[in-house]
Amino acid sequence: MTPTLLRPHAEDLYAEELAALKAADNDRPKPPGWHLSPWAVVTYLLGGKLDNGFEIEPKYIGQRRLMEIAVATLATDRALLLLGVPGTAKSWVSEHLTAAISGHTNLLVQGTAGTAEDSLRYSWNYARLLAEGPSMSALVPSPLYKGMETGQLVRIEELTRIPSDVQDTLLTMLSEKVLPIPELSTEIQARQGFNVIATANDRDRGVNELSSALRRRFNAVVLPLPATLAEEVHIVQTRVAKQGQALQLPVEAPALEQISRLVTIFREMRQGVTDNGKTKLKSPSGTLSTGEAISVMNSGLALAAYFGDGTLRAHDLAAGLMGAVIKDPAPDRVVWLEYLETVAKEREGWKDLYRACREVIE
């Protein structure tokens, strides 16, 4: 039996929703090359009920205006840069924007310190190049080449991890909408529908600043961390439930109390102060993002499912919590111990979590 895909592409996982939106989208204007109108794209991202009663599941929980700005940008000749600390759903939003606008998400460049110009422009099939010389049949197109040729969106993940001189390869493509091929004395001109969505953050180590020339080619949208505890708890609860179904964990849905405690810890340590504002705290070196909270919860669920009784308890969360907080062993350990002793130990209803975390760290 063929194993089920661990993570289907957005356009496959939400194919029914995309089809329902397309059917309800006949009378609204669409930019050239788009599968859905801007209204339908925002509805797909934020969720809602169609006139026929069909429910669209929210993919992003946050400010509607940010998504409207992002979608409107992609309808112009400006590229879109999604900025934010790690774990603020930049890649998630990028994928779903591309699925709704272009109908598929397979034109992707993953930025790393080793990304070369070939990954952004084109490379060569060297066997054919040696046998035939430079020709279109010997050329291997990059995702950007294909996106320009077919008029579709291209995603660039972690743009700031790409070396600065390689980043600037994008300048002509984004401003002139042309990819020169000097070896063949020709060029690829972008068709309507082509654009770029890039993601970037400036919190991790190993990032490269974008040149001012490249920044001018992008409209930047900053995706913030959730504004309130309730909003962040809702995001974690929703995403954990969805991922739990995909992973087929034989475990009960986590109690809201456990999610609330985890998110409270992350928020207080990020902000450097307790929720009531009475106790100042030191912050660890990591970001403690919403994405990390989801990962910690999934790790705890796996422990509860396979080594517990199927119910998520404090000791299932403790190991994942320590791994999330303590990134730099010496200073972060001190920060975590201080939080446990000054906050968790004294907080009503947290004794079990305090004891479980102390057991893991000692």
Short mmCIF file of C-alpha atoms in Angstrom, two decimals:
data_model
loop_
_atom_site.label_atom_id
_atom_site.label_comp_id
_atom_site.label_asym_id
_atom_site.label_seq_id
_atom_site.Cartn_x
_atom_site.Cartn_y
_atom_site.Cartn_z
CA MET A 1 0.00 0.00 0.00
CA THR A 2 1.33 3.44 -0.93
CA PRO A 3 1.97 5.53 2.20
CA THR A 4 -0.15 8.66 2.62
CA LEU A 5 1.70 11.90 1.97
CA LEU A 6 2.95 13.45 5.19
CA ARG A 7 2.26 16.99 3.96
CA PRO A 8 0.30 17.45 0.72
CA HIS A 9 0.71 20.71 -1.20
CA ALA A 10 -1.79 23.41 -0.24
CA GLU A 11 -3.53 23.19 -3.61
CA ASP A 12 -4.16 19.46 -3.03
CA LEU A 13 -5.06 19.64 0.65
CA TYR A 14 -7.56 22.47 0.08
CA ALA A 15 -8.65 21.57 -3.45
CA GLU A 16 -12.35 21.52 -2.48
CA GLU A 17 -12.18 25.01 -0.99
CA LEU A 18 -10.31 26.41 -4.00
CA ALA A 19 -12.87 24.87 -6.37
CA ALA A 20 -15.76 26.31 -4.34
CA LEU A 21 -14.19 29.76 -4.38
CA LYS A 22 -13.57 29.58 -8.12
CA ALA A 23 -17.21 28.66 -8.72
CA ALA A 24 -18.38 31.60 -6.59
CA ASP A 25 -15.91 34.02 -8.16
CA ASN A 26 -17.24 34.53 -11.68
CA ASP A 27 -18.38 38.15 -11.37
CA ARG A 28 -15.33 39.65 -9.67
CA PRO A 29 -12.39 41.11 -11.62
CA LYS A 30 -9.19 39.05 -11.71
CA PRO A 31 -5.70 40.30 -12.53
CA PRO A 32 -4.27 38.68 -15.69
CA GLY A 33 -3.07 35.14 -15.08
CA TRP A 34 -4.78 34.74 -11.69
CA HIS A 35 -6.97 31.73 -10.89
CA LEU A 36 -9.00 33.64 -8.28
CA SER A 37 -9.92 37.27 -7.72
CA PRO A 38 -8.21 39.23 -4.93
CA TRP A 39 -11.43 38.98 -2.89
CA ALA A 40 -11.43 35.19 -3.21
CA VAL A 41 -7.72 34.95 -2.34
CA VAL A 42 -8.22 36.93 0.89
CA THR A 43 -11.30 34.85 1.72
CA TYR A 44 -9.26 31.68 1.19
CA LEU A 45 -6.57 32.95 3.57
CA LEU A 46 -8.80 34.35 6.31
CA GLY A 47 -11.80 32.03 6.01
CA GLY A 48 -15.48 32.80 5.71
CA LYS A 49 -18.84 31.51 4.50
CA LEU A 50 -19.79 31.66 0.83
CA ASP A 51 -23.28 32.59 -0.36
CA ASN A 52 -24.14 28.91 -0.81
CA GLY A 53 -23.19 28.16 2.81
CA PHE A 54 -19.81 26.56 2.04
CA GLU A 55 -17.34 27.19 4.87
CA ILE A 56 -13.78 28.26 4.07
CA GLU A 57 -11.30 27.35 6.81
CA PRO A 58 -8.98 30.16 8.00
CA LYS A 59 -5.34 29.61 7.00
CA TYR A 60 -4.03 32.79 8.64
CA ILE A 61 -5.34 34.26 11.88
CA GLY A 62 -4.40 37.92 12.10
CA GLN A 63 -5.06 41.34 10.63
CA ARG A 64 -7.16 41.30 7.47
CA ARG A 65 -5.49 44.48 6.22
CA LEU A 66 -2.09 42.77 6.07
CA MET A 67 -3.45 40.09 3.76
CA GLU A 68 -5.22 42.68 1.61
CA ILE A 69 -1.95 44.60 1.22
CA ALA A 70 -0.07 41.41 0.35
CA VAL A 71 -2.62 40.39 -2.29
CA ALA A 72 -2.86 43.89 -3.76
CA THR A 73 0.94 44.03 -4.06
CA LEU A 74 1.00 40.85 -6.13
CA ALA A 75 -1.51 42.42 -8.53
CA THR A 76 1.03 45.16 -9.32
CA ASP A 77 4.55 45.03 -10.73
CA ARG A 78 6.08 45.02 -7.23
CA ALA A 79 7.28 41.79 -5.67
CA LEU A 80 6.15 40.86 -2.15
CA LEU A 81 8.54 40.45 0.79
CA LEU A 82 7.06 38.80 3.90
CA LEU A 83 9.12 39.80 6.94
CA GLY A 84 8.94 38.64 10.53
CA VAL A 85 10.69 36.68 13.23
CA PRO A 86 10.85 32.90 12.73
CA GLY A 87 7.54 31.18 13.37
CA THR A 88 5.20 33.97 12.26
CA ALA A 89 3.73 31.94 9.36
CA LYS A 90 5.67 33.63 6.55
CA SER A 91 6.20 30.42 4.59
CA TRP A 92 2.66 29.27 5.36
CA VAL A 93 1.16 32.50 4.01
CA SER A 94 3.49 32.43 0.99
CA GLU A 95 2.42 28.90 0.06
CA HIS A 96 -1.29 29.62 0.38
CA LEU A 97 -1.07 32.87 -1.57
CA THR A 98 0.63 30.98 -4.38
CA ALA A 99 -1.89 28.12 -4.31
CA ALA A 100 -4.83 30.53 -4.57
CA ILE A 101 -3.32 32.81 -7.23
CA SER A 102 -1.38 30.42 -9.48
CA GLY A 103 -3.12 27.14 -8.70
CA HIS A 104 0.06 25.33 -7.68
CA THR A 105 3.07 25.87 -5.41
CA ASN A 106 5.89 23.97 -7.09
CA LEU A 107 7.98 26.94 -8.27
CA LEU A 108 10.18 27.33 -5.20
CA VAL A 109 13.74 28.46 -4.48
CA GLN A 110 15.04 27.58 -1.03
CA GLY A 111 17.56 30.19 0.03
CA THR A 112 20.76 29.02 1.74
CA ALA A 113 24.31 30.24 2.13
CA GLY A 114 25.20 27.95 -0.79
CA THR A 115 22.53 29.20 -3.20
CA ALA A 116 24.23 30.12 -6.49
CA GLU A 117 23.14 32.36 -9.37
CA ASP A 118 22.20 29.25 -11.34
CA SER A 119 19.39 28.58 -8.87
CA LEU A 120 17.86 31.96 -9.71
CA ARG A 121 18.63 32.13 -13.44
CA TYR A 122 19.34 28.84 -15.24
CA SER A 123 21.97 26.13 -15.46
CA TRP A 124 23.16 23.74 -18.14
CA ASN A 125 22.94 20.05 -18.92
CA TYR A 126 26.68 19.69 -19.33
CA ALA A 127 26.53 16.44 -21.29
CA ARG A 128 24.39 18.13 -23.96
CA LEU A 129 26.37 21.34 -23.70
CA LEU A 130 29.61 19.50 -24.52
CA ALA A 131 27.99 17.44 -27.28
CA GLU A 132 25.92 20.18 -28.96
CA GLY A 133 27.21 23.50 -27.66
CA PRO A 134 24.95 26.16 -26.11
CA SER A 135 21.30 25.63 -27.09
CA MET A 136 17.86 25.91 -25.57
CA SER A 137 17.71 22.11 -25.31
CA ALA A 138 20.88 22.12 -23.17
CA LEU A 139 19.54 24.83 -20.85
CA VAL A 140 18.03 23.80 -17.48
CA PRO A 141 15.48 26.43 -16.38
CA SER A 142 15.25 27.62 -12.78
CA PRO A 143 11.91 28.11 -10.99
CA LEU A 144 12.16 31.85 -11.76
CA TYR A 145 12.77 31.11 -15.44
CA LYS A 146 9.67 28.87 -15.50
CA GLY A 147 7.58 31.43 -13.62
CA MET A 148 8.48 34.19 -16.08
CA GLU A 149 7.90 31.91 -19.07
CA THR A 150 4.48 30.71 -17.90
CA GLY A 151 3.26 33.79 -15.99
CA GLN A 152 3.07 32.33 -12.49
CA LEU A 153 4.14 33.15 -8.94
CA VAL A 154 7.54 32.02 -7.69
CA ARG A 155 8.39 31.63 -4.01
CA ILE A 156 11.84 32.38 -2.58
CA GLU A 157 12.23 31.10 0.96
CA GLU A 158 14.75 32.74 3.30
CA LEU A 159 15.93 35.40 0.84
CA THR A 160 18.33 36.88 3.41
CA ARG A 161 20.22 33.58 3.68
CA ILE A 162 21.28 33.90 0.04
CA PRO A 163 24.66 35.68 -0.40
CA SER A 164 24.21 39.37 -1.19
CA ASP A 165 25.87 39.23 -4.61
CA VAL A 166 23.57 36.37 -5.61
CA GLN A 167 20.48 38.22 -4.30
CA ASP A 168 21.19 41.02 -6.75
CA THR A 169 20.70 38.59 -9.64
CA LEU A 170 17.00 39.33 -9.07
CA LEU A 171 17.29 43.03 -9.90
CA THR A 172 16.74 42.80 -13.67
CA MET A 173 14.05 40.16 -13.32
CA LEU A 174 12.06 42.26 -10.87
CA SER A 175 12.51 45.67 -12.49
CA GLU A 176 12.69 44.92 -16.23
CA LYS A 177 10.76 41.62 -16.05
CA VAL A 178 13.44 40.10 -18.27
CA LEU A 179 15.91 37.25 -17.82
CA PRO A 180 18.84 37.68 -20.25
CA ILE A 181 20.48 34.55 -21.72
CA PRO A 182 23.71 36.04 -23.15
CA GLU A 183 25.10 32.64 -24.19
CA LEU A 184 22.26 32.34 -26.72
CA SER A 185 21.86 36.07 -27.48
CA THR A 186 18.27 35.94 -26.33
CA GLU A 187 16.10 36.57 -23.29
CA ILE A 188 12.98 35.43 -21.49
CA GLN A 189 10.33 38.11 -21.03
CA ALA A 190 7.90 37.65 -18.17
CA ARG A 191 4.27 36.93 -19.02
CA GLN A 192 1.32 38.43 -17.17
CA GLY A 193 0.78 36.70 -13.84
CA PHE A 194 4.47 36.43 -13.00
CA ASN A 195 5.62 37.79 -9.65
CA VAL A 196 7.76 36.82 -6.68
CA ILE A 197 6.93 36.19 -3.03
CA ALA A 198 10.01 36.16 -0.81
CA THR A 199 10.27 35.48 2.91
CA ALA A 200 13.00 36.80 5.20
CA ASN A 201 13.87 37.40 8.83
CA ASP A 202 16.67 39.28 10.54
CA ARG A 203 16.71 37.46 13.88
CA ASP A 204 18.64 34.29 13.07
CA ARG A 205 22.37 34.10 12.61
CA GLY A 206 23.82 33.92 9.13
CA VAL A 207 21.51 36.40 7.41
CA ASN A 208 22.60 38.83 4.70
CA GLU A 209 21.21 42.33 4.38
CA LEU A 210 19.29 43.12 1.21
CA SER A 211 20.79 45.88 -0.91
CA SER A 212 18.81 49.10 -1.08
CA ALA A 213 18.32 48.51 -4.82
CA LEU A 214 16.75 45.12 -4.18
CA ARG A 215 14.58 46.39 -1.31
CA ARG A 216 13.07 48.94 -3.68
CA ARG A 217 11.81 46.11 -5.89
CA PHE A 218 9.78 44.65 -3.02
CA ASN A 219 6.81 45.82 -1.02
CA ALA A 220 7.47 44.56 2.51
CA VAL A 221 4.69 43.24 4.74
CA VAL A 222 5.68 42.47 8.33
CA LEU A 223 3.82 39.53 9.87
CA PRO A 224 3.67 40.14 13.63
CA LEU A 225 3.44 37.68 16.47
CA PRO A 226 -0.16 37.23 17.73
CA ALA A 227 -1.36 40.29 19.62
CA THR A 228 -3.15 38.55 22.50
CA LEU A 229 -2.85 35.36 24.51
CA ALA A 230 -6.28 34.19 23.35
CA GLU A 231 -5.36 34.69 19.69
CA GLU A 232 -2.10 32.77 20.02
CA VAL A 233 -3.77 29.94 21.95
CA HIS A 234 -6.38 29.66 19.19
CA ILE A 235 -3.69 29.47 16.50
CA VAL A 236 -1.74 26.78 18.36
CA GLN A 237 -4.90 24.78 19.10
CA THR A 238 -6.05 24.90 15.47
CA ARG A 239 -2.69 24.00 13.93
CA VAL A 240 -1.98 21.23 16.44
CA ALA A 241 -5.37 19.65 15.74
CA LYS A 242 -4.72 19.79 11.99
CA GLN A 243 -1.23 18.34 12.24
CA GLY A 244 -2.37 15.68 14.68
CA GLN A 245 -4.80 14.39 12.05
CA ALA A 246 -2.04 14.29 9.44
CA LEU A 247 0.36 12.48 11.79
CA GLN A 248 -2.42 10.10 12.93
CA LEU A 249 -1.32 10.27 16.56
CA PRO A 250 -3.41 7.92 18.73
CA VAL A 251 -3.97 10.55 21.39
CA GLU A 252 -6.73 12.73 22.81
CA ALA A 253 -6.92 16.35 21.75
CA PRO A 254 -4.75 18.39 24.15
CA ALA A 255 -6.55 20.16 26.95
CA LEU A 256 -6.88 23.90 26.41
CA GLU A 257 -5.25 24.38 29.83
CA GLN A 258 -1.99 22.78 28.61
CA ILE A 259 -1.90 24.91 25.46
CA SER A 260 -2.64 28.03 27.48
CA ARG A 261 0.20 27.33 29.91
CA LEU A 262 2.68 26.71 27.10
CA VAL A 263 1.71 29.86 25.21
CA THR A 264 1.78 31.91 28.43
CA ILE A 265 5.37 30.80 29.08
CA PHE A 266 6.44 31.67 25.55
CA ARG A 267 4.77 35.09 25.61
CA GLU A 268 6.14 36.05 29.02
CA MET A 269 9.70 35.03 28.17
CA ARG A 270 9.52 36.80 24.78
CA GLN A 271 8.25 40.01 26.35
CA GLY A 272 10.56 39.89 29.38
CA VAL A 273 7.72 40.41 31.85
CA THR A 274 4.86 38.38 33.30
CA ASP A 275 1.33 38.91 31.98
CA ASN A 276 0.35 40.93 35.05
CA GLY A 277 3.36 43.20 34.56
CA LYS A 278 4.62 42.63 38.13
CA THR A 279 7.75 40.54 37.48
CA LYS A 280 10.48 41.37 35.01
CA LEU A 281 12.13 38.42 33.30
CA LYS A 282 15.22 37.69 31.26
CA SER A 283 14.61 36.54 27.70
CA PRO A 284 16.43 33.54 26.20
CA SER A 285 18.41 33.65 22.96
CA GLY A 286 15.70 31.93 20.89
CA THR A 287 12.56 33.53 19.48
CA LEU A 288 9.95 31.32 21.22
CA SER A 289 7.57 31.83 18.33
CA THR A 290 4.08 30.52 17.75
CA GLY A 291 5.56 27.99 15.32
CA GLU A 292 7.83 26.65 18.07
CA ALA A 293 4.87 26.40 20.45
CA ILE A 294 3.11 24.21 17.88
CA SER A 295 6.21 21.99 17.60
CA VAL A 296 6.51 21.64 21.39
CA MET A 297 2.85 20.67 21.62
CA ASN A 298 3.21 18.07 18.85
CA SER A 299 6.26 16.61 20.57
CA GLY A 300 4.32 16.34 23.81
CA LEU A 301 1.42 14.66 22.05
CA ALA A 302 3.77 12.07 20.54
CA LEU A 303 5.20 11.29 23.99
CA ALA A 304 1.70 10.99 25.45
CA ALA A 305 0.55 8.76 22.59
CA TYR A 306 3.43 6.30 22.49
CA PHE A 307 4.88 6.40 26.02
CA GLY A 308 1.93 7.57 28.12
CA ASP A 309 -1.75 6.96 28.51
CA GLY A 310 -2.84 9.06 25.53
CA THR A 311 -3.58 12.17 27.57
CA LEU A 312 -1.16 15.09 27.39
CA ARG A 313 0.26 15.88 30.82
CA ALA A 314 2.84 18.26 32.23
CA HIS A 315 5.73 15.79 32.02
CA ASP A 316 5.00 15.31 28.30
CA LEU A 317 5.47 19.03 27.72
CA ALA A 318 8.52 19.50 29.92
CA ALA A 319 11.20 18.05 27.62
CA GLY A 320 9.99 19.97 24.58
CA LEU A 321 9.76 23.15 26.61
CA MET A 322 13.35 22.88 27.76
CA GLY A 323 14.52 22.21 24.20
CA ALA A 324 12.68 25.27 22.92
CA VAL A 325 13.95 27.64 25.61
CA ILE A 326 17.55 26.44 25.99
CA LYS A 327 19.24 27.08 22.64
CA ASP A 328 22.51 28.45 24.05
CA PRO A 329 23.18 26.00 26.92
CA ALA A 330 24.92 28.17 29.51
CA PRO A 331 22.97 31.48 29.54
CA ASP A 332 19.58 30.06 28.51
CA ARG A 333 19.70 27.44 31.26
CA VAL A 334 20.05 30.23 33.83
CA VAL A 335 17.13 32.12 32.27
CA TRP A 336 14.92 29.02 32.31
CA LEU A 337 15.76 28.12 35.92
CA GLU A 338 15.01 31.68 37.01
CA TYR A 339 11.60 31.55 35.29
CA LEU A 340 10.78 28.23 36.93
CA GLU A 341 11.70 29.47 40.42
CA THR A 342 10.23 32.97 40.27
CA VAL A 343 7.13 32.39 38.15
CA ALA A 344 6.13 28.76 37.56
CA LYS A 345 6.74 27.64 41.16
CA GLU A 346 4.56 30.39 42.60
CA ARG A 347 1.73 30.30 40.04
CA GLU A 348 -1.48 28.65 41.16
CA GLY A 349 -2.22 25.39 39.35
CA TRP A 350 1.29 25.08 37.88
CA LYS A 351 2.92 22.83 40.50
CA ASP A 352 2.82 19.78 38.22
CA LEU A 353 4.48 21.66 35.36
CA TYR A 354 7.09 23.14 37.70
CA ARG A 355 8.03 19.72 39.08
CA ALA A 356 8.14 18.12 35.64
CA CYS A 357 10.42 20.86 34.27
CA ARG A 358 12.73 20.66 37.27
CA GLU A 359 13.05 16.89 36.82
CA VAL A 360 14.04 17.30 33.19
CA ILE A 361 16.61 20.04 33.74
CA GLU A 362 18.36 18.42 36.73
#
